[in-house]
XYZ file of C-alpha atoms in Angstrom:
359
model
C 27.982 217.981 97.912
C 31.223 216.551 96.501
C 29.454 213.310 95.539
C 26.677 215.308 93.884
C 29.215 217.267 91.811
C 31.010 214.038 90.851
C 27.716 212.541 89.669
C 27.012 215.625 87.537
C 30.488 215.417 85.981
C 29.932 211.764 85.096
C 26.550 212.557 83.515
C 28.037 215.432 81.492
C 30.901 213.185 80.322
C 28.482 210.469 79.200
C 26.304 213.010 77.363
C 29.349 214.467 75.585
C 30.482 210.979 74.515
C 27.009 210.205 73.133
C 26.986 213.527 71.254
C 30.391 212.740 69.724
C 29.142 209.285 68.663
C 26.002 210.808 67.127
C 27.955 213.470 65.232
C 30.368 210.795 64.019
C 27.447 208.766 62.647
C 26.221 211.821 60.710
C 29.560 212.225 58.923
C 30.303 208.522 58.440
C 31.493 209.197 54.872
C 34.668 210.627 56.395
C 35.464 207.300 58.036
C 34.601 205.046 55.069
C 38.118 205.195 53.543
C 39.582 204.264 56.942
C 37.118 201.375 57.346
C 37.842 200.209 53.799
C 41.580 200.207 54.496
C 41.025 198.395 57.790
C 38.877 195.689 56.142
C 41.603 195.212 53.541
C 44.453 194.696 56.018
C 42.609 192.934 58.857
C 43.159 189.403 57.448
C 46.918 189.775 56.769
C 47.254 191.582 60.114
C 45.529 188.698 61.929
C 47.724 186.147 60.169
C 50.850 188.156 60.935
C 49.897 188.468 64.612
C 49.097 184.751 64.809
C 52.435 183.656 63.351
C 54.302 186.389 65.260
C 53.476 184.756 68.588
C 54.210 181.294 67.205
C 57.608 182.203 65.740
C 58.834 184.829 68.213
C 60.180 182.272 70.746
C 62.268 180.684 67.979
C 63.622 184.065 66.836
C 64.449 185.044 70.429
C 66.205 181.707 71.005
C 68.314 182.133 67.872
C 69.145 185.716 68.869
C 70.335 184.490 72.273
C 72.592 182.066 70.369
C 74.322 185.114 68.800
C 72.448 184.911 65.489
C 71.546 188.257 63.948
C 67.785 188.808 64.348
C 67.251 189.607 60.668
C 69.153 186.491 59.581
C 67.172 184.448 62.117
C 63.891 185.644 60.589
C 65.108 184.947 57.060
C 66.244 181.468 58.131
C 62.765 180.793 59.574
C 61.193 181.993 56.333
C 63.443 179.582 54.428
C 62.575 176.720 56.790
C 58.869 177.549 56.495
C 59.161 177.479 52.694
C 60.807 174.039 52.917
C 57.980 172.810 55.180
C 55.395 174.070 52.687
C 57.202 172.244 49.874
C 57.200 169.019 51.896
C 53.517 169.542 52.720
C 52.708 170.160 49.042
C 54.519 166.990 47.992
C 53.641 164.710 50.906
C 50.315 165.674 52.516
C 48.486 167.906 50.055
C 48.019 165.280 47.273
C 46.164 162.962 49.682
C 44.201 165.855 51.160
C 43.327 167.177 47.718
C 42.224 163.742 46.520
C 39.917 163.303 49.511
C 38.486 166.796 49.017
C 37.790 166.252 45.293
C 36.283 162.829 45.977
C 34.015 164.305 48.651
C 32.801 167.060 46.295
C 32.277 164.656 43.394
C 30.498 162.079 45.554
C 28.283 164.599 47.398
C 25.068 163.648 45.492
C 25.772 159.940 46.050
C 26.490 160.565 49.719
C 23.158 162.330 50.209
C 21.374 159.474 48.432
C 23.091 157.023 50.779
C 22.125 159.229 53.721
C 18.469 159.151 52.658
C 18.611 155.362 52.336
C 20.128 155.011 55.799
C 17.438 157.278 57.256
C 14.684 155.328 55.500
C 16.113 152.079 56.840
C 16.105 153.483 60.368
C 12.486 154.632 59.976
C 11.445 151.090 59.076
C 13.431 149.640 61.942
C 10.915 148.320 64.447
C 13.075 149.078 67.476
C 13.675 152.698 66.427
C 10.085 153.353 65.325
C 8.781 152.198 68.725
C 10.386 155.274 70.296
C 8.919 157.691 67.723
C 5.417 159.217 67.850
C 2.851 157.825 65.442
C 2.447 159.492 62.029
C 5.717 161.347 62.478
C 8.896 161.135 60.442
C 11.551 163.130 62.299
C 14.360 161.240 60.591
C 13.085 162.312 57.166
C 12.894 165.876 58.423
C 16.495 165.460 59.577
C 17.499 164.616 56.003
C 15.626 167.667 54.750
C 17.398 169.882 57.290
C 20.770 168.410 56.335
C 20.096 169.142 52.665
C 19.196 172.725 53.554
C 22.294 172.909 55.721
C 24.434 171.690 52.844
C 22.955 174.393 50.593
C 23.601 177.071 53.223
C 27.125 175.760 53.713
C 27.778 175.946 49.979
C 26.505 179.536 49.876
C 28.619 180.397 52.922
C 31.797 179.043 51.370
C 30.992 180.927 48.169
C 30.848 184.081 50.279
C 34.121 183.132 51.948
C 35.742 182.714 48.527
C 34.668 186.223 47.576
C 35.933 187.421 50.971
C 39.362 185.986 50.156
C 39.261 187.197 46.565
C 41.989 189.703 47.453
C 44.311 186.762 48.168
C 47.151 188.468 46.313
C 47.016 191.363 48.803
C 47.127 188.903 51.713
C 49.972 186.953 50.105
C 52.056 190.102 49.599
C 51.334 192.025 52.809
C 51.288 189.141 55.305
C 55.018 188.172 55.036
C 56.054 191.846 55.109
C 53.970 192.595 58.192
C 55.234 189.439 59.889
C 58.860 190.308 59.112
C 58.623 193.751 60.716
C 56.627 192.423 63.656
C 59.296 189.807 64.359
C 62.087 192.349 63.908
C 60.544 195.253 65.846
C 57.837 193.498 67.845
C 59.360 194.246 71.229
C 59.194 197.975 70.565
C 55.445 198.189 69.892
C 54.572 198.161 73.571
C 57.224 200.778 74.369
C 55.852 203.102 71.687
C 52.317 202.782 73.051
C 53.477 203.383 76.624
C 55.363 206.519 75.502
C 52.002 208.250 74.946
C 50.995 207.679 78.593
C 51.798 210.348 81.245
C 55.113 209.605 82.953
C 53.623 208.782 86.341
C 51.614 205.945 84.795
C 54.280 204.533 82.487
C 55.343 201.839 84.922
C 51.761 200.610 85.163
C 51.391 200.959 81.382
C 54.494 198.829 80.843
C 53.149 196.141 83.180
C 49.793 196.173 81.365
C 51.502 195.780 77.978
C 53.576 192.901 79.355
C 50.425 191.228 80.716
C 48.643 191.641 77.355
C 51.656 190.323 75.464
C 51.950 187.304 77.766
C 48.217 186.630 77.534
C 48.161 186.752 73.713
C 51.236 184.544 73.503
C 49.749 181.971 75.898
C 46.380 182.066 74.138
C 47.665 181.640 70.570
C 50.436 179.126 71.261
C 48.163 177.244 73.653
C 45.306 177.033 71.133
C 47.663 175.660 68.485
C 49.085 172.993 70.819
C 45.662 171.980 72.128
C 44.078 171.779 68.661
C 47.002 169.815 67.207
C 46.743 167.361 70.101
C 43.004 167.035 69.432
C 43.726 166.424 65.747
C 46.199 163.629 66.527
C 43.756 161.872 68.871
C 40.897 162.148 66.382
C 42.931 161.058 63.355
C 44.243 157.949 65.100
C 40.713 157.057 66.175
C 39.302 157.628 62.679
C 41.976 155.363 61.198
C 41.102 152.636 63.711
C 37.399 152.666 62.746
C 38.288 153.148 59.055
C 36.276 156.371 58.671
C 36.223 157.655 55.056
C 37.975 160.988 54.406
C 39.719 160.697 57.788
C 42.548 163.130 56.986
C 40.251 165.766 55.449
C 37.745 165.588 58.325
C 40.554 165.851 60.882
C 42.020 168.941 59.200
C 38.560 170.558 59.075
C 38.011 169.709 62.755
C 41.349 171.230 63.805
C 40.606 174.452 61.887
C 37.019 174.756 63.156
C 38.137 174.193 66.750
C 39.842 177.576 66.656
C 36.303 178.994 66.782
C 35.418 179.296 70.483
C 32.624 177.154 71.907
C 30.712 176.375 68.674
C 33.772 175.125 66.770
C 33.754 171.705 68.430
C 30.083 171.201 67.517
C 30.503 172.414 63.927
C 33.480 170.110 63.399
C 31.536 167.107 64.727
C 28.590 167.433 62.324
C 30.342 166.425 59.051
C 32.238 163.635 60.839
C 29.057 162.058 62.209
C 27.238 162.473 58.877
C 30.022 160.743 56.918
C 30.172 158.005 59.541
C 26.390 157.564 59.432
C 26.438 157.275 55.624
C 29.024 154.487 55.985
C 26.986 152.753 58.701
C 25.194 153.663 61.959
C 27.890 151.742 63.855
C 30.640 153.926 62.367
C 28.614 157.008 63.304
C 28.340 155.840 66.924
C 32.069 155.085 67.077
C 32.769 158.507 65.543
C 30.790 160.162 68.336
C 32.694 158.098 70.905
C 36.071 159.107 69.426
C 35.093 162.803 69.226
C 33.821 162.772 72.809
C 36.893 161.002 74.185
C 39.296 163.251 72.230
C 37.538 166.419 73.386
C 37.454 165.214 76.995
C 41.196 164.529 76.847
C 41.675 167.970 75.300
C 39.510 169.819 77.841
C 40.526 167.971 81.011
C 44.141 166.922 80.437
C 45.828 168.929 77.672
C 44.144 172.347 77.993
C 44.586 172.726 81.812
C 48.261 171.762 81.460
C 48.843 174.217 78.590
C 46.712 177.150 79.773
C 46.677 176.655 83.531
C 44.377 179.192 85.192
C 45.624 182.210 83.231
C 42.979 182.067 80.492
C 40.100 180.749 82.580
C 36.841 182.186 81.183
C 33.421 181.105 82.366
C 31.532 179.089 79.698
C 28.531 181.458 79.908
C 30.841 184.408 79.269
C 32.288 182.585 76.251
C 28.806 181.942 74.817
C 27.780 185.591 75.193
C 31.043 186.819 73.678
C 30.749 184.464 70.695
C 27.168 185.589 70.025
C 28.117 189.264 70.270
C 31.252 188.828 68.138
C 29.342 186.921 65.464
C 26.602 189.549 65.361
C 29.092 192.415 65.046
C 31.624 191.050 62.556
C 30.708 187.491 61.553
C 33.456 184.878 61.594
C 36.182 187.488 62.196
C 34.297 188.767 65.218
C 33.989 185.235 66.617
C 37.730 184.648 66.207
C 38.758 188.005 67.693
C 36.212 188.485 70.461
C 37.949 186.334 73.110
C 41.414 188.008 72.790
C 39.773 191.458 72.645
C 37.741 190.675 75.768
C 40.833 189.519 77.633
C 42.783 192.638 76.603
C 39.955 194.900 77.778
C 39.728 192.925 81.010
C 43.436 193.445 81.733
C 43.188 197.186 80.995
C 39.986 197.561 83.027
C 41.436 195.776 86.069
C 44.508 198.049 86.098
C 42.464 201.246 85.538
C 40.074 200.227 88.314
C 42.970 199.508 90.663
C 44.597 202.889 89.932
C 41.583 205.212 89.932
C 38.494 203.630 91.450
C 39.381 200.825 93.871
C 40.153 203.025 96.875
C 37.155 205.292 96.311
C 34.824 202.303 95.897
C 36.072 200.552 99.040
C 35.841 203.767 101.086
C 32.387 204.696 99.773
């Protein structure tokens, strides 16, 4: 009888939740201002959270050395400004030159790509492996041209997405400053809303989430920078054109889970293939070796077993995140999943584990 009543309560709770969701969808105009505000601050909030976990260890170290926390943050801001000046004077001119050359030479590059494909089609050794009356390599060129058009349209959309750059530029440093100054109190404020008998568990959950986010963000930065160094050295050895630009793009794209490594490889192989098929093959070798070093040597050392997620789970999460919120969803879905997993495991342990094992 007790189990029957519990089942009825669960059914009633689910029905009430669905009714609330339905009623909320009927008055969605009430939530539009909130969603508009959220979409406006999500980018600076993401940037602030990203740099918060990168810079917090430095701020904490300086505070332990008897430096006032506010002065420590201001000193880091000053140092960061100096780094940006050095980057603007030392690295950016070369990067900008490569970027402008790539944009200006895009038509010539596609012409060279077509010529390379045509040469491969007339190669007797290659054509012997291809079906008769088929030209898959020509179709490859057509697909690449379509891909280039889609990529151009996508970046145009991204430019409009970042059209509120002034808002990001103003709000991001302010948010980061207060997060670095008061960051340790966020978890305490959230736990204060939990009933007293669960506050110890709530504090442990917040500590686990904080440790997970710190390990994830700092680890991703270290792993991707290591990948960038390996790839850049290899590209210089084979004399790949636009080596610095392609490496920077690869490092940025590798922050996208699962598909980032593939997306970053495509332009590298294309540029290498335009130069010569041999360069393309060596580019693939360098990418493969660098990613194997990253996945099997650097990543296990940095992450350990704390952030171990099954590859199939990662694929599903990336697909769901991309479908829900595009590129932002893909970037956020893994941390959100891990946060929910930590909360779920503690809730299950507190409320359901004993009942489930005794059922």
